[in-house]
PDB file of C-alpha atoms in Angstrom:
ATOM      1  CA  UNK A   1     135.851 195.556  52.304  1.00  0.00           C
ATOM      2  CA  UNK A   2     133.253 194.437  49.706  1.00  0.00           C
ATOM      3  CA  UNK A   3     130.305 195.552  52.169  1.00  0.00           C
ATOM      4  CA  UNK A   4     132.026 198.930  52.867  1.00  0.00           C
ATOM      5  CA  UNK A   5     132.585 199.665  49.323  1.00  0.00           C
ATOM      6  CA  UNK A   6     129.080 198.555  48.553  1.00  0.00           C
ATOM      7  CA  UNK A   7     127.549 200.865  51.334  1.00  0.00           C
ATOM      8  CA  UNK A   8     129.683 203.837  50.463  1.00  0.00           C
ATOM      9  CA  UNK A   9     132.082 203.982  53.356  1.00  0.00           C
ATOM     10  CA  UNK A  10     134.702 203.001  50.794  1.00  0.00           C
ATOM     11  CA  UNK A  11     135.020 203.963  46.781  1.00  0.00           C
ATOM     12  CA  UNK A  12     133.122 201.514  44.742  1.00  0.00           C
ATOM     13  CA  UNK A  13     135.409 198.865  43.463  1.00  0.00           C
ATOM     14  CA  UNK A  14     135.372 197.510  39.753  1.00  0.00           C
ATOM     15  CA  UNK A  15     135.679 193.869  40.673  1.00  0.00           C
ATOM     16  CA  UNK A  16     135.703 191.450  43.838  1.00  0.00           C
ATOM     17  CA  UNK A  17     137.850 188.388  43.197  1.00  0.00           C
ATOM     18  CA  UNK A  18     137.381 185.207  44.845  1.00  0.00           C
ATOM     19  CA  UNK A  19     140.355 182.479  44.101  1.00  0.00           C
ATOM     20  CA  UNK A  20     138.445 179.304  44.432  1.00  0.00           C
ATOM     21  CA  UNK A  21     140.994 175.952  45.645  1.00  0.00           C
ATOM     22  CA  UNK A  22     137.860 173.713  44.781  1.00  0.00           C
ATOM     23  CA  UNK A  23     138.059 172.361  48.093  1.00  0.00           C
ATOM     24  CA  UNK A  24     136.353 175.131  50.588  1.00  0.00           C
ATOM     25  CA  UNK A  25     134.003 174.135  52.717  1.00  0.00           C
ATOM     26  CA  UNK A  26     130.087 174.252  52.019  1.00  0.00           C
ATOM     27  CA  UNK A  27     129.786 177.081  54.283  1.00  0.00           C
ATOM     28  CA  UNK A  28     132.156 179.217  52.326  1.00  0.00           C
ATOM     29  CA  UNK A  29     130.295 178.804  48.919  1.00  0.00           C
ATOM     30  CA  UNK A  30     127.097 179.469  50.645  1.00  0.00           C
ATOM     31  CA  UNK A  31     128.266 182.469  52.170  1.00  0.00           C
ATOM     32  CA  UNK A  32     129.951 183.670  48.789  1.00  0.00           C
ATOM     33  CA  UNK A  33     126.679 183.269  46.942  1.00  0.00           C
ATOM     34  CA  UNK A  34     124.815 185.232  49.728  1.00  0.00           C
ATOM     35  CA  UNK A  35     127.552 188.189  49.404  1.00  0.00           C
ATOM     36  CA  UNK A  36     126.896 188.090  45.699  1.00  0.00           C
ATOM     37  CA  UNK A  37     123.136 188.364  45.748  1.00  0.00           C
ATOM     38  CA  UNK A  38     122.706 190.457  48.790  1.00  0.00           C
ATOM     39  CA  UNK A  39     125.721 192.876  48.719  1.00  0.00           C
ATOM     40  CA  UNK A  40     127.660 192.931  45.349  1.00  0.00           C
ATOM     41  CA  UNK A  41     124.666 192.742  42.892  1.00  0.00           C
ATOM     42  CA  UNK A  42     122.684 195.460  44.346  1.00  0.00           C
ATOM     43  CA  UNK A  43     125.878 197.634  44.216  1.00  0.00           C
ATOM     44  CA  UNK A  44     126.747 196.800  40.916  1.00  0.00           C
ATOM     45  CA  UNK A  45     130.030 194.994  42.120  1.00  0.00           C
ATOM     46  CA  UNK A  46     131.001 191.891  39.738  1.00  0.00           C
ATOM     47  CA  UNK A  47     132.275 188.873  41.877  1.00  0.00           C
ATOM     48  CA  UNK A  48     134.577 187.056  39.909  1.00  0.00           C
ATOM     49  CA  UNK A  49     135.514 183.685  40.643  1.00  0.00           C
ATOM     50  CA  UNK A  50     138.855 182.265  39.397  1.00  0.00           C
ATOM     51  CA  UNK A  51     140.745 178.845  39.619  1.00  0.00           C
ATOM     52  CA  UNK A  52     143.639 177.048  38.956  1.00  0.00           C
ATOM     53  CA  UNK A  53     141.942 173.881  39.758  1.00  0.00           C
ATOM     54  CA  UNK A  54     141.015 171.436  42.349  1.00  0.00           C
ATOM     55  CA  UNK A  55     143.565 171.181  45.104  1.00  0.00           C
ATOM     56  CA  UNK A  56     142.237 167.868  46.376  1.00  0.00           C
ATOM     57  CA  UNK A  57     141.766 166.132  43.170  1.00  0.00           C
ATOM     58  CA  UNK A  58     145.277 167.574  41.742  1.00  0.00           C
ATOM     59  CA  UNK A  59     146.912 166.207  45.177  1.00  0.00           C
ATOM     60  CA  UNK A  60     145.602 162.715  44.464  1.00  0.00           C
ATOM     61  CA  UNK A  61     146.282 162.522  40.514  1.00  0.00           C
ATOM     62  CA  UNK A  62     149.641 161.112  39.573  1.00  0.00           C
ATOM     63  CA  UNK A  63     149.666 162.892  36.384  1.00  0.00           C
ATOM     64  CA  UNK A  64     149.291 166.485  37.594  1.00  0.00           C
ATOM     65  CA  UNK A  65     151.986 168.397  39.054  1.00  0.00           C
ATOM     66  CA  UNK A  66     151.016 169.292  42.492  1.00  0.00           C
ATOM     67  CA  UNK A  67     151.849 172.319  44.351  1.00  0.00           C
ATOM     68  CA  UNK A  68     152.295 170.977  47.807  1.00  0.00           C
ATOM     69  CA  UNK A  69     150.364 171.632  50.949  1.00  0.00           C
ATOM     70  CA  UNK A  70     152.186 172.068  54.170  1.00  0.00           C
ATOM     71  CA  UNK A  71     151.612 168.717  55.631  1.00  0.00           C
ATOM     72  CA  UNK A  72     152.939 167.130  58.820  1.00  0.00           C
ATOM     73  CA  UNK A  73     155.503 164.678  58.144  1.00  0.00           C
ATOM     74  CA  UNK A  74     156.671 161.958  60.560  1.00  0.00           C
ATOM     75  CA  UNK A  75     160.070 160.802  59.234  1.00  0.00           C
ATOM     76  CA  UNK A  76     161.211 157.148  59.608  1.00  0.00           C
ATOM     77  CA  UNK A  77     163.639 158.322  62.340  1.00  0.00           C
ATOM     78  CA  UNK A  78     160.783 159.487  64.323  1.00  0.00           C
ATOM     79  CA  UNK A  79     161.600 163.203  63.740  1.00  0.00           C
ATOM     80  CA  UNK A  80     159.185 165.851  62.751  1.00  0.00           C
ATOM     81  CA  UNK A  81     159.051 167.840  59.680  1.00  0.00           C
ATOM     82  CA  UNK A  82     156.716 169.612  57.145  1.00  0.00           C
ATOM     83  CA  UNK A  83     156.133 169.785  53.576  1.00  0.00           C
ATOM     84  CA  UNK A  84     156.904 173.222  51.858  1.00  0.00           C
ATOM     85  CA  UNK A  85     153.817 175.459  51.398  1.00  0.00           C
ATOM     86  CA  UNK A  86     153.248 176.198  47.734  1.00  0.00           C
ATOM     87  CA  UNK A  87     149.384 175.961  47.597  1.00  0.00           C
ATOM     88  CA  UNK A  88     148.746 179.653  48.199  1.00  0.00           C
ATOM     89  CA  UNK A  89     150.661 180.689  45.359  1.00  0.00           C
ATOM     90  CA  UNK A  90     149.486 177.982  42.867  1.00  0.00           C
ATOM     91  CA  UNK A  91     145.565 178.000  43.786  1.00  0.00           C
ATOM     92  CA  UNK A  92     145.162 181.581  45.090  1.00  0.00           C
ATOM     93  CA  UNK A  93     147.914 184.210  43.600  1.00  0.00           C
ATOM     94  CA  UNK A  94     148.356 182.563  40.334  1.00  0.00           C
ATOM     95  CA  UNK A  95     144.762 182.767  39.143  1.00  0.00           C
ATOM     96  CA  UNK A  96     143.990 186.044  40.554  1.00  0.00           C
ATOM     97  CA  UNK A  97     147.188 187.597  38.593  1.00  0.00           C
ATOM     98  CA  UNK A  98     146.006 185.807  35.527  1.00  0.00           C
ATOM     99  CA  UNK A  99     142.651 187.380  35.833  1.00  0.00           C
ATOM    100  CA  UNK A 100     144.188 190.735  36.480  1.00  0.00           C
ATOM    101  CA  UNK A 101     146.017 190.747  33.250  1.00  0.00           C
ATOM    102  CA  UNK A 102     143.178 189.799  31.322  1.00  0.00           C
ATOM    103  CA  UNK A 103     141.249 192.672  32.967  1.00  0.00           C
ATOM    104  CA  UNK A 104     143.917 195.084  31.724  1.00  0.00           C
ATOM    105  CA  UNK A 105     144.019 193.811  28.589  1.00  0.00           C
ATOM    106  CA  UNK A 106     147.484 191.973  28.634  1.00  0.00           C
ATOM    107  CA  UNK A 107     147.085 188.128  29.201  1.00  0.00           C
ATOM    108  CA  UNK A 108     150.195 186.216  29.489  1.00  0.00           C
ATOM    109  CA  UNK A 109     152.829 186.342  27.560  1.00  0.00           C
ATOM    110  CA  UNK A 110     152.034 189.986  26.800  1.00  0.00           C
ATOM    111  CA  UNK A 111     154.181 192.408  28.579  1.00  0.00           C
ATOM    112  CA  UNK A 112     152.082 194.899  30.911  1.00  0.00           C
ATOM    113  CA  UNK A 113     153.295 198.462  29.809  1.00  0.00           C
ATOM    114  CA  UNK A 114     155.288 200.420  32.698  1.00  0.00           C
ATOM    115  CA  UNK A 115     152.214 202.755  34.278  1.00  0.00           C
ATOM    116  CA  UNK A 116     149.435 200.227  33.740  1.00  0.00           C
ATOM    117  CA  UNK A 117     148.235 198.832  36.744  1.00  0.00           C
ATOM    118  CA  UNK A 118     145.373 198.018  39.258  1.00  0.00           C
ATOM    119  CA  UNK A 119     144.765 199.030  42.655  1.00  0.00           C
ATOM    120  CA  UNK A 120     144.262 195.823  44.707  1.00  0.00           C
ATOM    121  CA  UNK A 121     142.545 195.844  48.106  1.00  0.00           C
ATOM    122  CA  UNK A 122     143.806 193.372  50.585  1.00  0.00           C
ATOM    123  CA  UNK A 123     141.600 192.824  53.814  1.00  0.00           C
ATOM    124  CA  UNK A 124     144.338 193.116  56.589  1.00  0.00           C
ATOM    125  CA  UNK A 125     143.262 194.659  59.966  1.00  0.00           C
ATOM    126  CA  UNK A 126     145.337 196.525  62.287  1.00  0.00           C
ATOM    127  CA  UNK A 127     145.873 193.386  64.491  1.00  0.00           C
ATOM    128  CA  UNK A 128     147.898 191.893  61.726  1.00  0.00           C
ATOM    129  CA  UNK A 129     149.487 194.981  60.106  1.00  0.00           C
ATOM    130  CA  UNK A 130     152.758 193.084  59.814  1.00  0.00           C
ATOM    131  CA  UNK A 131     151.216 191.028  57.154  1.00  0.00           C
ATOM    132  CA  UNK A 132     150.652 194.000  54.835  1.00  0.00           C
ATOM    133  CA  UNK A 133     153.026 193.693  51.738  1.00  0.00           C
ATOM    134  CA  UNK A 134     153.359 194.399  48.000  1.00  0.00           C
ATOM    135  CA  UNK A 135     152.005 192.267  45.215  1.00  0.00           C
ATOM    136  CA  UNK A 136     155.515 191.456  43.963  1.00  0.00           C
ATOM    137  CA  UNK A 137     154.431 192.761  40.368  1.00  0.00           C
ATOM    138  CA  UNK A 138     154.253 196.198  39.051  1.00  0.00           C
ATOM    139  CA  UNK A 139     150.928 195.789  37.469  1.00  0.00           C
ATOM    140  CA  UNK A 140     149.142 195.224  41.024  1.00  0.00           C
ATOM    141  CA  UNK A 141     149.471 197.719  43.848  1.00  0.00           C
ATOM    142  CA  UNK A 142     148.337 196.472  47.032  1.00  0.00           C
ATOM    143  CA  UNK A 143     146.360 198.817  49.407  1.00  0.00           C
ATOM    144  CA  UNK A 144     144.954 198.044  52.878  1.00  0.00           C
ATOM    145  CA  UNK A 145     142.074 199.944  53.361  1.00  0.00           C
ATOM    146  CA  UNK A 146     141.205 198.464  56.784  1.00  0.00           C
ATOM    147  CA  UNK A 147     144.611 199.753  58.046  1.00  0.00           C
ATOM    148  CA  UNK A 148     143.766 203.365  56.689  1.00  0.00           C
ATOM    149  CA  UNK A 149     140.331 203.133  58.614  1.00  0.00           C
ATOM    150  CA  UNK A 150     142.158 201.839  61.728  1.00  0.00           C
ATOM    151  CA  UNK A 151     139.767 198.596  61.897  1.00  0.00           C
ATOM    152  CA  UNK A 152     140.846 195.872  64.070  1.00  0.00           C
ATOM    153  CA  UNK A 153     139.292 192.362  63.733  1.00  0.00           C
ATOM    154  CA  UNK A 154     136.797 193.071  66.426  1.00  0.00           C
ATOM    155  CA  UNK A 155     135.520 196.496  64.448  1.00  0.00           C
ATOM    156  CA  UNK A 156     135.092 194.161  61.479  1.00  0.00           C
ATOM    157  CA  UNK A 157     133.042 191.581  63.537  1.00  0.00           C
ATOM    158  CA  UNK A 158     130.706 194.267  64.983  1.00  0.00           C
ATOM    159  CA  UNK A 159     130.405 195.910  61.582  1.00  0.00           C
ATOM    160  CA  UNK A 160     129.391 192.371  59.853  1.00  0.00           C
ATOM    161  CA  UNK A 161     127.217 191.765  62.822  1.00  0.00           C
ATOM    162  CA  UNK A 162     125.221 194.929  62.251  1.00  0.00           C
ATOM    163  CA  UNK A 163     124.795 193.589  58.552  1.00  0.00           C
ATOM    164  CA  UNK A 164     123.538 190.128  59.761  1.00  0.00           C
ATOM    165  CA  UNK A 165     126.686 188.733  58.553  1.00  0.00           C
ATOM    166  CA  UNK A 166     128.162 187.525  61.991  1.00  0.00           C
ATOM    167  CA  UNK A 167     128.333 183.929  60.643  1.00  0.00           C
ATOM    168  CA  UNK A 168     130.918 184.953  58.119  1.00  0.00           C
ATOM    169  CA  UNK A 169     133.111 181.659  57.734  1.00  0.00           C
ATOM    170  CA  UNK A 170     136.934 181.491  57.432  1.00  0.00           C
ATOM    171  CA  UNK A 171     138.111 180.894  53.752  1.00  0.00           C
ATOM    172  CA  UNK A 172     140.362 177.822  53.869  1.00  0.00           C
ATOM    173  CA  UNK A 173     140.498 174.660  52.255  1.00  0.00           C
ATOM    174  CA  UNK A 174     138.454 171.780  53.848  1.00  0.00           C
ATOM    175  CA  UNK A 175     141.628 169.868  54.736  1.00  0.00           C
ATOM    176  CA  UNK A 176     143.805 172.896  55.685  1.00  0.00           C
ATOM    177  CA  UNK A 177     146.610 171.755  57.919  1.00  0.00           C
ATOM    178  CA  UNK A 178     146.434 174.892  59.920  1.00  0.00           C
ATOM    179  CA  UNK A 179     142.788 173.861  61.276  1.00  0.00           C
ATOM    180  CA  UNK A 180     142.624 174.107  65.151  1.00  0.00           C
ATOM    181  CA  UNK A 181     140.992 171.152  66.923  1.00  0.00           C
ATOM    182  CA  UNK A 182     137.882 173.391  67.234  1.00  0.00           C
ATOM    183  CA  UNK A 183     137.832 173.399  63.480  1.00  0.00           C
ATOM    184  CA  UNK A 184     138.139 169.716  63.154  1.00  0.00           C
ATOM    185  CA  UNK A 185     135.386 169.089  65.572  1.00  0.00           C
ATOM    186  CA  UNK A 186     133.055 171.353  63.839  1.00  0.00           C
ATOM    187  CA  UNK A 187     133.737 169.621  60.621  1.00  0.00           C
ATOM    188  CA  UNK A 188     133.509 166.328  62.320  1.00  0.00           C
ATOM    189  CA  UNK A 189     130.188 166.885  64.243  1.00  0.00           C
ATOM    190  CA  UNK A 190     128.282 169.504  61.875  1.00  0.00           C
ATOM    191  CA  UNK A 191     129.054 168.063  58.313  1.00  0.00           C
ATOM    192  CA  UNK A 192     129.619 164.114  58.361  1.00  0.00           C
ATOM    193  CA  UNK A 193     130.020 164.154  54.500  1.00  0.00           C
ATOM    194  CA  UNK A 194     132.919 166.735  54.627  1.00  0.00           C
ATOM    195  CA  UNK A 195     134.335 164.760  57.477  1.00  0.00           C
ATOM    196  CA  UNK A 196     134.662 161.558  55.722  1.00  0.00           C
ATOM    197  CA  UNK A 197     136.017 163.413  52.894  1.00  0.00           C
ATOM    198  CA  UNK A 198     139.114 164.831  54.726  1.00  0.00           C
ATOM    199  CA  UNK A 199     139.327 161.585  56.654  1.00  0.00           C
ATOM    200  CA  UNK A 200     139.611 159.901  53.371  1.00  0.00           C
ATOM    201  CA  UNK A 201     141.958 162.652  52.120  1.00  0.00           C
ATOM    202  CA  UNK A 202     144.265 162.357  54.752  1.00  0.00           C
ATOM    203  CA  UNK A 203     144.502 158.437  54.386  1.00  0.00           C
ATOM    204  CA  UNK A 204     145.183 159.069  50.693  1.00  0.00           C
ATOM    205  CA  UNK A 205     148.178 161.144  51.281  1.00  0.00           C
ATOM    206  CA  UNK A 206     149.834 159.138  53.967  1.00  0.00           C
ATOM    207  CA  UNK A 207     152.560 157.958  51.615  1.00  0.00           C
ATOM    208  CA  UNK A 208     153.193 161.425  49.842  1.00  0.00           C
ATOM    209  CA  UNK A 209     152.613 162.899  46.802  1.00  0.00           C
ATOM    210  CA  UNK A 210     150.653 160.715  44.263  1.00  0.00           C
ATOM    211  CA  UNK A 211     153.044 161.611  41.176  1.00  0.00           C
ATOM    212  CA  UNK A 212     156.011 161.032  43.047  1.00  0.00           C
ATOM    213  CA  UNK A 213     155.029 157.473  44.225  1.00  0.00           C
ATOM    214  CA  UNK A 214     154.016 156.686  40.550  1.00  0.00           C
ATOM    215  CA  UNK A 215     157.372 157.371  39.664  1.00  0.00           C
ATOM    216  CA  UNK A 216     159.451 155.644  42.416  1.00  0.00           C
ATOM    217  CA  UNK A 217     160.171 158.596  44.649  1.00  0.00           C
ATOM    218  CA  UNK A 218     157.810 157.822  47.539  1.00  0.00           C
ATOM    219  CA  UNK A 219     157.669 159.911  50.701  1.00  0.00           C
ATOM    220  CA  UNK A 220     160.529 159.509  53.022  1.00  0.00           C
ATOM    221  CA  UNK A 221     157.937 159.370  56.095  1.00  0.00           C
ATOM    222  CA  UNK A 222     154.340 159.447  56.702  1.00  0.00           C
ATOM    223  CA  UNK A 223     152.123 162.768  55.655  1.00  0.00           C
ATOM    224  CA  UNK A 224     149.471 163.872  58.145  1.00  0.00           C
ATOM    225  CA  UNK A 225     146.492 166.549  58.036  1.00  0.00           C
ATOM    226  CA  UNK A 226     146.727 166.928  61.845  1.00  0.00           C
ATOM    227  CA  UNK A 227     149.535 168.344  64.141  1.00  0.00           C
ATOM    228  CA  UNK A 228     149.627 165.190  66.364  1.00  0.00           C
ATOM    229  CA  UNK A 229     150.805 163.200  63.185  1.00  0.00           C
ATOM    230  CA  UNK A 230     148.318 160.197  63.481  1.00  0.00           C
ATOM    231  CA  UNK A 231     145.275 159.667  61.339  1.00  0.00           C
ATOM    232  CA  UNK A 232     142.854 162.251  61.255  1.00  0.00           C
ATOM    233  CA  UNK A 233     140.076 159.703  62.254  1.00  0.00           C
ATOM    234  CA  UNK A 234     142.242 158.986  65.521  1.00  0.00           C
ATOM    235  CA  UNK A 235     143.748 162.227  66.153  1.00  0.00           C
ATOM    236  CA  UNK A 236     142.993 164.087  69.693  1.00  0.00           C
ATOM    237  CA  UNK A 237     140.751 166.637  68.448  1.00  0.00           C
ATOM    238  CA  UNK A 238     138.532 166.373  71.532  1.00  0.00           C
ATOM    239  CA  UNK A 239     141.313 166.563  74.059  1.00  0.00           C
ATOM    240  CA  UNK A 240     145.188 166.441  74.283  1.00  0.00           C
ATOM    241  CA  UNK A 241     147.102 164.108  76.501  1.00  0.00           C
ATOM    242  CA  UNK A 242     149.960 165.542  78.668  1.00  0.00           C
ATOM    243  CA  UNK A 243     152.680 163.621  76.436  1.00  0.00           C
ATOM    244  CA  UNK A 244     151.212 165.177  73.284  1.00  0.00           C
ATOM    245  CA  UNK A 245     150.844 168.630  74.590  1.00  0.00           C
ATOM    246  CA  UNK A 246     154.648 168.490  75.614  1.00  0.00           C
ATOM    247  CA  UNK A 247     155.584 167.294  72.070  1.00  0.00           C
ATOM    248  CA  UNK A 248     153.769 170.101  70.568  1.00  0.00           C
ATOM    249  CA  UNK A 249     155.135 172.843  72.383  1.00  0.00           C
ATOM    250  CA  UNK A 250     157.988 174.150  69.955  1.00  0.00           C
ATOM    251  CA  UNK A 251     155.451 174.085  67.254  1.00  0.00           C
ATOM    252  CA  UNK A 252     152.356 176.114  68.564  1.00  0.00           C
ATOM    253  CA  UNK A 253     150.698 177.812  71.750  1.00  0.00           C
ATOM    254  CA  UNK A 254     147.548 176.574  73.425  1.00  0.00           C
ATOM    255  CA  UNK A 255     145.309 179.157  71.571  1.00  0.00           C
ATOM    256  CA  UNK A 256     146.627 177.739  68.067  1.00  0.00           C
ATOM    257  CA  UNK A 257     146.163 174.190  68.890  1.00  0.00           C
ATOM    258  CA  UNK A 258     142.397 174.687  69.799  1.00  0.00           C
ATOM    259  CA  UNK A 259     141.427 177.551  67.320  1.00  0.00           C
ATOM    260  CA  UNK A 260     144.054 177.186  64.568  1.00  0.00           C
ATOM    261  CA  UNK A 261     145.985 180.113  63.358  1.00  0.00           C
ATOM    262  CA  UNK A 262     143.605 182.764  63.270  1.00  0.00           C
ATOM    263  CA  UNK A 263     144.044 184.580  60.051  1.00  0.00           C
ATOM    264  CA  UNK A 264     142.297 183.099  57.197  1.00  0.00           C
ATOM    265  CA  UNK A 265     143.876 182.004  53.976  1.00  0.00           C
ATOM    266  CA  UNK A 266     144.217 185.236  52.025  1.00  0.00           C
ATOM    267  CA  UNK A 267     146.232 185.251  48.762  1.00  0.00           C
ATOM    268  CA  UNK A 268     148.637 187.714  50.263  1.00  0.00           C
ATOM    269  CA  UNK A 269     148.175 186.854  54.071  1.00  0.00           C
ATOM    270  CA  UNK A 270     148.135 183.332  54.353  1.00  0.00           C
ATOM    271  CA  UNK A 271     147.513 181.979  57.523  1.00  0.00           C
ATOM    272  CA  UNK A 272     150.677 179.911  57.388  1.00  0.00           C
ATOM    273  CA  UNK A 273     153.107 182.789  56.973  1.00  0.00           C
ATOM    274  CA  UNK A 274     155.368 181.449  59.439  1.00  0.00           C
ATOM    275  CA  UNK A 275     159.266 180.439  59.731  1.00  0.00           C
ATOM    276  CA  UNK A 276     159.743 177.348  57.927  1.00  0.00           C
ATOM    277  CA  UNK A 277     160.448 174.584  60.482  1.00  0.00           C
ATOM    278  CA  UNK A 278     163.947 172.941  60.459  1.00  0.00           C
ATOM    279  CA  UNK A 279     163.105 169.798  58.740  1.00  0.00           C
ATOM    280  CA  UNK A 280     161.331 170.679  55.417  1.00  0.00           C
ATOM    281  CA  UNK A 281     160.506 168.811  52.699  1.00  0.00           C
ATOM    282  CA  UNK A 282     160.074 169.334  48.916  1.00  0.00           C
ATOM    283  CA  UNK A 283     157.335 167.744  46.743  1.00  0.00           C
ATOM    284  CA  UNK A 284     154.990 166.439  48.861  1.00  0.00           C
ATOM    285  CA  UNK A 285     157.699 165.056  51.402  1.00  0.00           C
ATOM    286  CA  UNK A 286     160.707 164.432  49.549  1.00  0.00           C
ATOM    287  CA  UNK A 287     163.700 165.352  51.731  1.00  0.00           C
ATOM    288  CA  UNK A 288     165.039 168.685  50.826  1.00  0.00           C
TER     289      UNK A 288
END
């Protein structure tokens, strides 16, 4: 959408906003820098980078209230569960709303007057039209230009390829649990430092929320980044045994196991927007 606004296909926008969780892959930050220099600046479109903090550091800080990631849980009785997904709201939507209020001239706790609003573009293609939804606040009205254009994901890829941006990476946390095996392999095989980082984080969250542990409320089970619920360094990201595949059948299909959930981590169309599993845990794993 930024490129379409820059080349005149879509109206020129006032701002583009990137919500930074602090733990994106290096490739995402490099791509953002390139977009800013080659696309946004020549078109006179400022890119605003907003943040609520570093999600990785916050997760391991016992003094910080952590908005939980959707981690895979292995309960003591052997049953599977997941922690609730709060990270999108805390690290994406919240800082964007804060910046929008500032741009409108009504920072929190000021009330935004009725009739004062921004039109916010959300990049949902026709393949995922069911994800289009309102912002939830009156001062932000979500629009979906790709739906208006009738563009599919393939149309977007062809357009980006013509611009020399075919290598556009997915925006998601380095340690996002919605990665597929192909994404985990890509990190392991192409970026040893980032692989060491996610392996260390996976080990660090095994007992759950650092704050909960510090206050004597440890996780009722064990937490993992990989669907197999084994340490990431040992997870079957190169192949899956028949027994593992059978155990995972209720959770995902073959494409998701390999490629991950196809949608990127957009504030209003999080890749994890799916029904919660039966066994859900609050506060990084405490039983709901």
